[in-house]
Coordinates of C-alpha atoms in Angstrom, one line a residue:
M1 CA -12.5 220.5 -30.9
A2 CA -15.6 218.5 -30.0
K3 CA -14.2 215.6 -32.0
G4 CA -10.9 215.7 -30.1
E5 CA -12.8 215.8 -26.8
G6 CA -14.9 212.8 -27.7
A7 CA -11.8 210.8 -28.6
E8 CA -10.1 211.8 -25.4
S9 CA -13.0 210.4 -23.3
G10 CA -12.8 207.0 -25.0
S11 CA -10.9 204.1 -23.6
A12 CA -7.4 203.2 -24.8
A13 CA -8.6 199.8 -26.0
G14 CA -11.4 201.5 -27.9
L15 CA -8.9 203.2 -30.2
L16 CA -7.9 199.8 -31.7
P17 CA -10.0 197.8 -34.2
T18 CA -11.9 195.1 -32.3
G19 CA -10.5 192.4 -34.7
I20 CA -7.0 193.0 -33.4
L21 CA -7.8 191.9 -29.9
P22 CA -8.4 188.3 -29.0
V23 CA -12.0 187.7 -28.0
A24 CA -11.1 186.9 -24.4
E25 CA -9.1 190.2 -24.1
R26 CA -11.8 192.5 -25.5
P27 CA -13.0 195.0 -23.0
A28 CA -16.3 194.0 -21.5
Q29 CA -19.1 196.4 -22.2
K30 CA -20.2 198.0 -19.0
E31 CA -23.9 198.3 -18.5
P32 CA -25.0 201.8 -18.1
K33 CA -25.4 202.7 -14.5
K34 CA -29.0 203.6 -13.6
K35 CA -29.4 207.2 -12.6
Q36 CA -29.9 207.9 -8.9
Q37 CA -33.3 209.6 -8.7
L38 CA -34.5 211.5 -5.7
S39 CA -38.2 211.3 -5.0
I40 CA -40.3 214.5 -4.8
C41 CA -40.8 213.7 -1.1
N42 CA -37.0 213.6 -0.6
K43 CA -36.5 216.9 -2.4
L44 CA -39.3 218.5 -0.3
C45 CA -37.9 217.3 3.0
Y46 CA -34.5 218.5 2.0
A47 CA -35.9 221.9 0.8
V48 CA -37.9 222.4 4.0
G49 CA -34.6 222.4 6.0
G50 CA -33.7 225.7 4.4
A51 CA -36.7 227.6 5.8
P52 CA -35.4 228.1 9.4
Y53 CA -32.4 230.0 8.4
Q54 CA -34.4 232.2 6.0
V55 CA -37.4 232.8 8.3
T56 CA -35.2 233.9 11.2
G57 CA -32.7 235.7 8.9
C58 CA -35.5 237.6 7.2
A59 CA -37.0 238.7 10.5
L60 CA -33.6 239.8 11.8
G61 CA -32.5 241.4 8.6
F62 CA -35.6 243.5 8.0
F63 CA -36.7 244.3 11.6
L64 CA -33.7 244.1 14.0
Q65 CA -32.4 247.6 13.2
I66 CA -35.7 249.4 13.6
Y67 CA -36.5 247.2 16.7
L68 CA -33.2 248.2 18.4
L69 CA -33.7 251.9 17.6
D70 CA -37.4 252.4 18.2
V71 CA -38.6 249.6 20.5
A72 CA -35.6 248.6 22.7
Q73 CA -34.5 252.3 22.4
V74 CA -30.8 251.5 22.0
D75 CA -28.9 254.6 20.9
P76 CA -27.8 254.5 17.2
F77 CA -24.1 254.1 18.0
S78 CA -24.6 251.1 20.2
A79 CA -27.1 249.7 17.7
S80 CA -24.4 249.9 15.0
I81 CA -21.9 248.1 17.2
I82 CA -24.5 245.3 17.9
L83 CA -25.3 244.9 14.2
F84 CA -21.6 245.0 13.0
V85 CA -20.1 242.8 15.8
G86 CA -23.1 240.3 15.5
R87 CA -22.7 239.9 11.8
A88 CA -18.8 239.8 11.9
W89 CA -19.0 237.2 14.6
D90 CA -21.5 235.3 12.5
A91 CA -19.1 235.4 9.6
F92 CA -16.2 234.2 11.8
T93 CA -18.2 231.2 13.0
D94 CA -18.8 229.9 9.5
P95 CA -15.3 228.7 8.8
L96 CA -14.9 227.7 12.4
V97 CA -18.0 225.4 12.2
G98 CA -16.7 224.3 8.7
F99 CA -13.4 223.3 10.4
C100 CA -15.2 221.3 13.1
I101 CA -17.5 219.5 10.6
S102 CA -14.5 218.6 8.5
K103 CA -13.0 216.9 11.6
S104 CA -16.3 215.1 12.4
S105 CA -16.5 211.4 11.8
W106 CA -19.4 209.6 10.1
T107 CA -22.1 208.3 12.4
R108 CA -25.2 206.3 12.0
L109 CA -27.0 209.6 11.3
G110 CA -24.3 210.8 9.0
R111 CA -21.6 213.5 9.4
L112 CA -23.8 216.6 9.0
M113 CA -27.1 215.6 10.6
P114 CA -25.9 215.5 14.3
W115 CA -24.9 219.2 14.0
I116 CA -28.4 220.1 12.8
I117 CA -30.2 218.1 15.4
F118 CA -28.3 219.3 18.5
S119 CA -28.1 223.0 17.6
T120 CA -31.8 223.4 17.0
P121 CA -33.2 223.6 20.6
L122 CA -30.5 226.0 21.8
A123 CA -30.9 228.2 18.7
I124 CA -34.6 228.8 19.3
I125 CA -34.0 229.8 22.9
A126 CA -31.4 232.3 21.9
Y127 CA -33.6 233.7 19.1
F128 CA -36.5 234.3 21.5
L129 CA -34.3 236.2 23.9
I130 CA -33.1 238.6 21.1
W131 CA -36.6 240.0 21.0
F132 CA -37.0 240.3 24.8
V133 CA -36.5 243.8 26.3
P134 CA -34.7 243.4 29.7
D135 CA -35.6 245.5 32.7
F136 CA -32.0 246.9 33.1
P137 CA -31.5 249.7 30.6
Q138 CA -27.8 250.1 31.4
G139 CA -27.0 246.6 30.2
Q140 CA -29.3 246.4 27.2
A141 CA -26.7 246.7 24.5
L142 CA -24.6 243.9 26.1
W143 CA -27.8 241.7 26.3
Y144 CA -28.6 242.1 22.7
L145 CA -25.0 241.7 21.6
L146 CA -24.6 238.5 23.6
F147 CA -27.8 236.7 22.5
Y148 CA -27.4 237.9 18.9
C149 CA -23.9 236.4 18.7
L150 CA -25.1 233.2 20.4
F151 CA -28.0 232.8 18.1
E152 CA -25.8 233.4 15.0
T153 CA -23.3 230.8 16.2
L154 CA -26.1 228.2 16.7
V155 CA -27.8 228.9 13.5
T156 CA -24.5 228.5 11.7
C157 CA -24.2 225.1 13.3
F158 CA -27.5 224.4 11.5
H159 CA -26.9 226.1 8.2
V160 CA -23.3 225.2 7.2
P161 CA -23.9 221.5 7.4
Y162 CA -27.3 221.9 5.7
S163 CA -25.7 223.8 2.9
A164 CA -23.0 221.2 2.5
L165 CA -25.7 218.5 2.5
T166 CA -26.4 219.5 -1.1
M167 CA -23.3 217.4 -2.2
F168 CA -24.5 214.3 -0.2
I169 CA -28.1 213.9 -1.2
S170 CA -27.2 212.6 -4.6
T171 CA -24.2 212.0 -6.9
E172 CA -26.2 213.2 -10.0
Q173 CA -25.6 216.8 -10.9
S174 CA -29.1 217.2 -12.4
E175 CA -30.7 215.8 -9.2
R176 CA -28.7 218.3 -7.1
D177 CA -29.8 221.2 -9.3
S178 CA -33.4 220.1 -9.1
A179 CA -33.2 219.7 -5.3
T180 CA -31.5 223.2 -5.1
A181 CA -34.5 224.7 -7.0
Y182 CA -36.9 223.1 -4.5
R183 CA -34.7 224.4 -1.7
M184 CA -34.6 228.0 -3.1
T185 CA -38.4 228.0 -3.6
V186 CA -39.0 226.9 0.0
E187 CA -36.3 229.4 1.3
V188 CA -38.1 232.2 -0.5
L189 CA -41.3 231.0 1.0
G190 CA -39.5 231.1 4.3
T191 CA -38.7 234.7 3.7
V192 CA -42.4 235.3 2.9
L193 CA -43.3 233.6 6.2
G194 CA -40.7 235.6 8.1
T195 CA -41.9 238.8 6.5
A196 CA -45.6 238.0 7.0
I197 CA -45.4 236.7 10.6
Q198 CA -43.1 239.4 11.9
G199 CA -44.6 242.2 9.8
Q200 CA -48.3 241.5 10.2
I201 CA -48.1 240.7 13.9
V202 CA -46.0 243.8 14.7
G203 CA -48.0 245.8 12.2
Q204 CA -51.2 245.3 14.2
V205 CA -49.8 247.4 17.0
D206 CA -49.2 251.1 16.5
M207 CA -45.5 251.9 16.9
P208 CA -45.2 254.8 19.4
C209 CA -43.4 257.9 18.2
L210 CA -42.8 261.4 19.5
Q211 CA -44.1 264.3 17.4
D212 CA -41.1 266.4 18.4
P213 CA -38.4 264.4 20.1
N214 CA -36.3 267.6 20.7
D215 CA -39.1 269.3 22.6
S216 CA -38.5 268.8 26.3
A217 CA -41.5 270.8 27.5
L218 CA -43.1 269.2 30.5
A219 CA -46.6 269.6 29.2
T220 CA -45.8 267.6 26.0
E221 CA -43.9 265.0 28.0
G222 CA -46.7 264.6 30.6
A223 CA -49.4 264.3 28.0
N224 CA -47.7 261.6 26.0
R225 CA -45.8 259.5 28.5
T226 CA -48.6 257.2 29.7
Q227 CA -50.0 256.5 26.3
S228 CA -46.5 256.1 24.8
T229 CA -45.4 253.6 27.5
T230 CA -48.5 251.5 27.1
S231 CA -48.2 251.4 23.3
L232 CA -44.5 250.6 23.6
K233 CA -45.2 247.6 25.9
E234 CA -47.8 246.3 23.4
T235 CA -45.2 246.6 20.6
Q236 CA -42.6 244.7 22.7
N237 CA -45.2 241.9 23.3
A238 CA -46.0 241.8 19.6
Y239 CA -42.3 241.2 18.8
L240 CA -42.2 238.4 21.4
L241 CA -45.3 236.7 19.9
A242 CA -43.8 236.8 16.5
A243 CA -40.5 235.3 17.8
G244 CA -42.5 232.5 19.4
V245 CA -44.3 231.6 16.2
I246 CA -41.0 231.7 14.2
A247 CA -39.2 229.6 16.7
S248 CA -42.0 226.9 16.4
I249 CA -41.6 226.9 12.6
Y250 CA -37.8 226.4 13.1
V251 CA -38.4 223.3 15.2
V252 CA -41.0 221.7 12.8
C253 CA -38.7 222.2 9.7
A254 CA -35.7 220.8 11.5
V255 CA -37.7 217.6 12.4
I256 CA -38.9 217.2 8.8
L257 CA -35.4 217.6 7.5
T258 CA -34.0 215.0 10.0
L259 CA -36.6 212.4 9.2
G260 CA -36.8 212.8 5.5
V261 CA -33.2 213.1 4.3
R262 CA -30.4 210.6 4.3
E263 CA -26.7 211.5 3.7
Q264 CA -24.8 209.5 1.0
R265 CA -21.1 209.2 0.8
E266 CA -19.3 209.5 -2.5
P267 CA -18.0 206.0 -3.6
Y268 CA -14.5 207.2 -4.2
E269 CA -14.4 209.0 -0.8
T270 CA -14.6 205.7 1.1
Q271 CA -11.5 204.5 -0.6
Q272 CA -9.3 207.3 0.7
A273 CA -7.0 206.2 3.5
E274 CA -6.2 209.5 5.2
P275 CA -8.5 212.5 5.5
M276 CA -7.0 215.8 4.4
S277 CA -6.2 218.4 7.1
F278 CA -8.4 221.4 7.4
F279 CA -5.7 224.0 6.7
R280 CA -4.4 222.1 3.6
G281 CA -7.9 221.8 2.4
L282 CA -8.5 225.5 3.0
R283 CA -5.3 226.4 1.1
L284 CA -6.5 224.3 -1.9
V285 CA -10.0 225.7 -1.8
M286 CA -8.8 229.3 -1.7
S287 CA -6.4 228.8 -4.5
H288 CA -9.1 227.3 -6.7
G289 CA -9.7 230.1 -9.3
P290 CA -13.3 229.5 -10.2
Y291 CA -14.3 229.5 -6.5
V292 CA -12.5 232.8 -5.8
K293 CA -14.1 234.5 -8.9
L294 CA -17.5 233.2 -8.0
I295 CA -17.5 234.4 -4.4
A296 CA -16.0 237.8 -5.5
G297 CA -18.9 238.4 -7.8
F298 CA -21.6 237.3 -5.4
L299 CA -19.9 239.2 -2.6
F300 CA -20.8 242.5 -4.2
T301 CA -24.2 241.5 -5.5
S302 CA -25.2 240.0 -2.1
L303 CA -24.0 243.1 -0.3
A304 CA -26.2 245.2 -2.5
F305 CA -29.3 243.2 -1.6
M306 CA -28.3 243.2 2.1
L307 CA -28.1 247.0 2.1
V308 CA -31.6 247.2 0.8
E309 CA -32.8 244.5 3.3
G310 CA -31.2 246.2 6.3
N311 CA -32.5 249.7 5.6
F312 CA -35.8 249.0 3.9
A313 CA -38.1 249.3 6.9
L314 CA -36.6 252.7 7.9
F315 CA -36.6 253.8 4.2
C316 CA -40.3 253.1 3.8
T317 CA -41.2 254.6 7.2
Y318 CA -39.3 257.9 7.0
T319 CA -38.2 258.6 3.4
L320 CA -41.3 257.4 1.6
G321 CA -43.6 258.1 4.5
F322 CA -45.3 254.7 4.4
R323 CA -45.2 253.9 8.1
N324 CA -48.1 251.5 8.0
E325 CA -47.3 249.9 4.6
F326 CA -43.7 248.7 4.8
Q327 CA -44.6 245.2 6.0
N328 CA -47.0 244.8 3.0
L329 CA -44.4 246.1 0.6
L330 CA -42.0 243.4 2.0
L331 CA -44.6 240.8 1.5
A332 CA -45.1 241.9 -2.1
I333 CA -41.4 241.5 -2.8
M334 CA -41.1 238.1 -1.3
L335 CA -44.3 236.7 -2.9
S336 CA -43.0 237.9 -6.3
A337 CA -39.7 236.2 -5.6
T338 CA -41.4 233.0 -4.6
F339 CA -43.5 232.7 -7.8
T340 CA -40.5 233.5 -10.1
I341 CA -38.0 230.9 -8.6
P342 CA -39.3 228.2 -11.0
I343 CA -39.0 230.6 -13.9
W344 CA -35.4 231.2 -13.1
Q345 CA -34.7 227.5 -12.7
W346 CA -36.1 227.0 -16.2
F347 CA -34.1 230.0 -17.5
L348 CA -30.8 228.8 -16.2
T349 CA -31.4 225.3 -17.6
R350 CA -32.3 226.7 -21.0
F351 CA -29.8 229.6 -21.3
G352 CA -27.1 228.8 -18.8
K353 CA -26.2 230.0 -15.3
K354 CA -23.9 232.8 -16.3
T355 CA -26.6 234.3 -18.5
A356 CA -29.1 234.0 -15.7
V357 CA -26.8 235.9 -13.4
Y358 CA -26.5 238.8 -15.9
V359 CA -30.2 239.0 -16.7
G360 CA -31.6 238.2 -13.2
I361 CA -29.5 240.4 -11.0
S362 CA -29.2 243.4 -13.4
S363 CA -33.0 243.5 -13.7
A364 CA -33.1 245.2 -10.2
V365 CA -31.1 248.3 -11.4
P366 CA -33.9 250.1 -13.4
F367 CA -36.3 249.8 -10.6
L368 CA -33.8 251.1 -8.0
I369 CA -33.2 254.0 -10.3
L370 CA -37.0 254.6 -10.5
V371 CA -37.2 254.7 -6.7
A372 CA -34.3 257.0 -6.4
F373 CA -35.5 259.7 -8.8
T374 CA -39.3 259.7 -8.4
E375 CA -41.5 261.2 -5.7
S376 CA -43.1 259.1 -3.1
N377 CA -46.0 257.2 -4.7
L378 CA -47.6 254.1 -3.1
I379 CA -48.8 252.5 -6.4
V380 CA -45.4 253.0 -8.1
T381 CA -43.7 251.6 -4.9
Y382 CA -45.8 248.5 -5.1
V383 CA -45.0 248.0 -8.8
V384 CA -41.3 248.4 -8.0
A385 CA -41.6 246.0 -5.1
V386 CA -43.1 243.3 -7.3
A387 CA -40.5 243.8 -10.0
A388 CA -37.7 243.8 -7.4
G389 CA -38.9 240.4 -6.2
I390 CA -38.0 238.9 -9.6
S391 CA -34.3 240.0 -9.1
V392 CA -34.3 238.8 -5.5
A393 CA -35.4 235.3 -6.7
A394 CA -32.3 235.2 -9.0
A395 CA -30.1 236.4 -6.2
F396 CA -31.4 233.6 -4.0
L397 CA -31.2 230.8 -6.5
L398 CA -28.0 231.3 -8.4
P399 CA -25.2 231.2 -5.8
W400 CA -26.4 227.9 -4.4
S401 CA -26.9 226.5 -7.8
M402 CA -23.4 227.4 -9.0
L403 CA -21.4 226.4 -5.9
P404 CA -21.8 222.6 -6.6
D405 CA -20.4 223.2 -10.1
V406 CA -17.3 224.8 -8.6
I407 CA -16.9 221.9 -6.1
D408 CA -17.2 219.3 -9.0
D409 CA -14.5 221.2 -10.9
F410 CA -12.3 221.1 -7.8
H411 CA -12.9 217.4 -7.3
L412 CA -11.6 216.8 -10.8
K413 CA -8.5 218.9 -10.3
Q414 CA -7.9 217.4 -6.8
P415 CA -9.3 213.9 -7.0
Q416 CA -7.5 212.8 -3.7
S417 CA -9.1 215.7 -1.8
H418 CA -12.3 214.8 0.1
G419 CA -14.2 216.4 3.0
T420 CA -13.7 219.9 1.6
E421 CA -17.4 220.6 0.9
P422 CA -18.1 222.4 4.2
I423 CA -15.1 224.6 3.6
F424 CA -16.5 225.7 0.2
F425 CA -19.9 226.6 1.7
S426 CA -18.7 228.0 5.0
F427 CA -16.2 230.4 3.5
Y428 CA -18.7 231.6 0.8
V429 CA -21.1 232.4 3.7
F430 CA -18.2 233.9 5.7
F431 CA -17.4 236.6 3.1
T432 CA -21.0 237.5 2.5
K433 CA -21.8 237.8 6.2
F434 CA -18.7 239.8 7.0
A435 CA -19.5 242.2 4.2
S436 CA -23.1 242.4 5.5
G437 CA -21.9 243.2 9.0
V438 CA -19.7 246.0 7.6
S439 CA -22.6 247.4 5.6
L440 CA -25.1 247.3 8.4
G441 CA -22.6 248.8 10.9
I442 CA -21.6 251.6 8.5
S443 CA -25.2 252.3 7.5
T444 CA -26.5 252.6 11.1
L445 CA -23.5 254.7 11.9
S446 CA -24.2 256.9 8.9
L447 CA -27.8 257.4 10.3
D448 CA -26.3 258.4 13.6
F449 CA -24.0 261.0 11.9
A450 CA -27.0 262.3 9.9
G451 CA -28.9 263.0 13.1
Y452 CA -31.3 260.0 13.4
E453 CA -33.9 260.7 16.2
T454 CA -35.0 257.7 18.1
R455 CA -38.8 257.1 18.1
G456 CA -39.3 260.2 16.0
C457 CA -42.5 260.4 13.9
S458 CA -40.3 262.0 11.2
Q459 CA -36.6 262.4 10.6
P460 CA -34.4 265.3 9.4
T461 CA -33.8 265.8 5.7
R462 CA -30.3 264.5 6.0
V463 CA -31.5 261.2 7.4
K464 CA -34.0 260.8 4.6
F465 CA -31.3 261.5 2.0
T466 CA -28.9 259.0 3.7
L467 CA -31.6 256.3 3.6
K468 CA -32.2 256.9 0.0
M469 CA -28.5 256.6 -0.8
L470 CA -28.3 253.3 1.2
V471 CA -31.3 251.7 -0.5
T472 CA -30.8 252.9 -4.1
I473 CA -27.5 254.4 -5.3
A474 CA -25.1 252.2 -3.2
P475 CA -26.8 248.9 -4.2
I476 CA -26.7 249.9 -7.9
A477 CA -23.0 250.5 -7.8
L478 CA -22.4 247.2 -6.0
I479 CA -24.5 245.2 -8.5
L480 CA -22.6 246.7 -11.5
L481 CA -19.3 245.9 -9.9
G482 CA -20.3 242.3 -9.1
L483 CA -21.5 241.8 -12.7
L484 CA -18.2 243.0 -14.0
L485 CA -16.4 240.4 -11.8
F486 CA -18.7 237.6 -13.2
K487 CA -17.1 238.1 -16.6
L488 CA -14.0 236.3 -15.1
Y489 CA -15.9 233.3 -13.9
P490 CA -14.7 230.4 -16.2
I491 CA -17.4 227.6 -15.8
D492 CA -19.9 227.9 -18.6
E493 CA -22.3 225.3 -19.8
E494 CA -19.8 223.5 -22.0
K495 CA -17.4 223.2 -19.1
R496 CA -20.1 221.9 -16.9
R497 CA -20.9 219.1 -19.4
Q498 CA -17.3 218.1 -19.6
N499 CA -17.0 218.0 -15.8
K500 CA -20.2 215.9 -15.5
K501 CA -18.8 213.2 -17.9
A502 CA -15.5 213.1 -16.2
L503 CA -17.0 212.8 -12.7
Q504 CA -19.3 210.1 -13.8
A505 CA -16.3 208.1 -15.1
L506 CA -14.6 208.7 -11.7
R507 CA -17.6 207.4 -9.8
E508 CA -18.0 204.3 -12.0
E509 CA -14.3 203.6 -11.7
A510 CA -14.4 203.9 -7.9
S511 CA -17.6 201.8 -7.5
S512 CA -16.6 199.0 -9.9
S513 CA -14.7 196.0 -8.3
G514 CA -11.4 194.8 -9.6
C515 CA -10.7 197.5 -12.1
S516 CA -8.0 196.8 -14.7
D517 CA -4.9 198.7 -15.6
T518 CA -6.5 199.7 -18.9
D519 CA -9.5 201.3 -17.0
S520 CA -7.1 203.2 -14.7
T521 CA -5.3 204.5 -17.8
E522 CA -8.6 205.5 -19.2
L523 CA -9.6 207.4 -16.1
A524 CA -6.3 209.2 -15.9
S525 CA -6.8 210.2 -19.6
I526 CA -10.2 211.6 -18.8
L527 CA -9.0 213.6 -15.8

């Protein structure tokens, strides 16, 4: 088999003995093209661009639910509507922005960079207003829904082009994989920053709670009202301070990305006469088997980690009883993930990406089982948090490392199709975000049905049990289902090597001037 593949990748002229051809007609030996290397500075500048999405996403993912319920004092049903509609709208904007980007023309700054530059200032304003408590209680739910949806739209205008930028920083697969590893490391550092800034600033203020929310006695109400109001105001100011710091980080990272990264067009793309329509491109993308199987697998595994993320603060506060420790537990998870990203990058290079998926994501299951069936213990919880961070690192790295392989495979099967990269990335994010919105909406609604008590120092037993199911049993089932779907994913390491050779031939053919009929026949043979 390997011998046949090697013969297939040779030129037609190379199959004949060289003595048969006249000297003048012998194919000229092409000099090997020098590999396009990205400097460490380029990779770091590219990687820093991933931090804004993760810093803001981490703060919103871990803290927005508890903020709406206990600080803004939105009722659980309205909070579930805000979380679901916000995430669903966020999911809808991904293909919409992908469509707009696919219609964008190349400028002096590139095709993707203008979206990143112009969305940044508006996004930080909307983000800050999410964490502001307006003075009109009757319209609070509408306020949060409006600015949550606005921010998600603007951050999508940043993140979709940034994700597609992976395909335009280098034509070398190894360089893209290396840049992706840099990016994932910085993105996990971004989650550490988001967790540390939001958690530590907010954690310095005592969250007000009512010892008995159902007790309407005037004596209890009068004794606690003044102290509770003052403490609540301090908590609201702490959330605003954290939002200001995170917004500043967003701006700095966007500036570094803009100044340090330059988009590069594929040589064969510039030769295409007519760009493909968005809907034809979407039809081709969604009919590409490896892409459908990849997003199906990651849809369930991502949903598992999003369920844990969205309910972790409430789980630690009420089920485990660690009201003043949950921000430190989050920090332990994210620091562990940060330090293990390079290990996973080495692992997938050494053993392959599919193996890394099975080992990395499944490693979370034993620790989730441990949390589900053991009594509340702070030391055990910290051990589980550190171990869970190892699996979180794999969940961060692998989807973005495998998507470029799927796009390369698509380019080989559809060599005349260009400009589809934003569609690949935006629809992957669309499915994961929509599922996340459904999960957060259902989980918050489940808490409402279980009898969640706003600002309560403790919760009923049914609420504690519901939180345990949402953070342990449900994610385990989703992870196992996702890993089963990964069995159908067809691009293994051998397939990746074949695609790499064929793509290199395609690029050399497109960039060489005056290619002959023999070379065209050779290229067709390879494809």
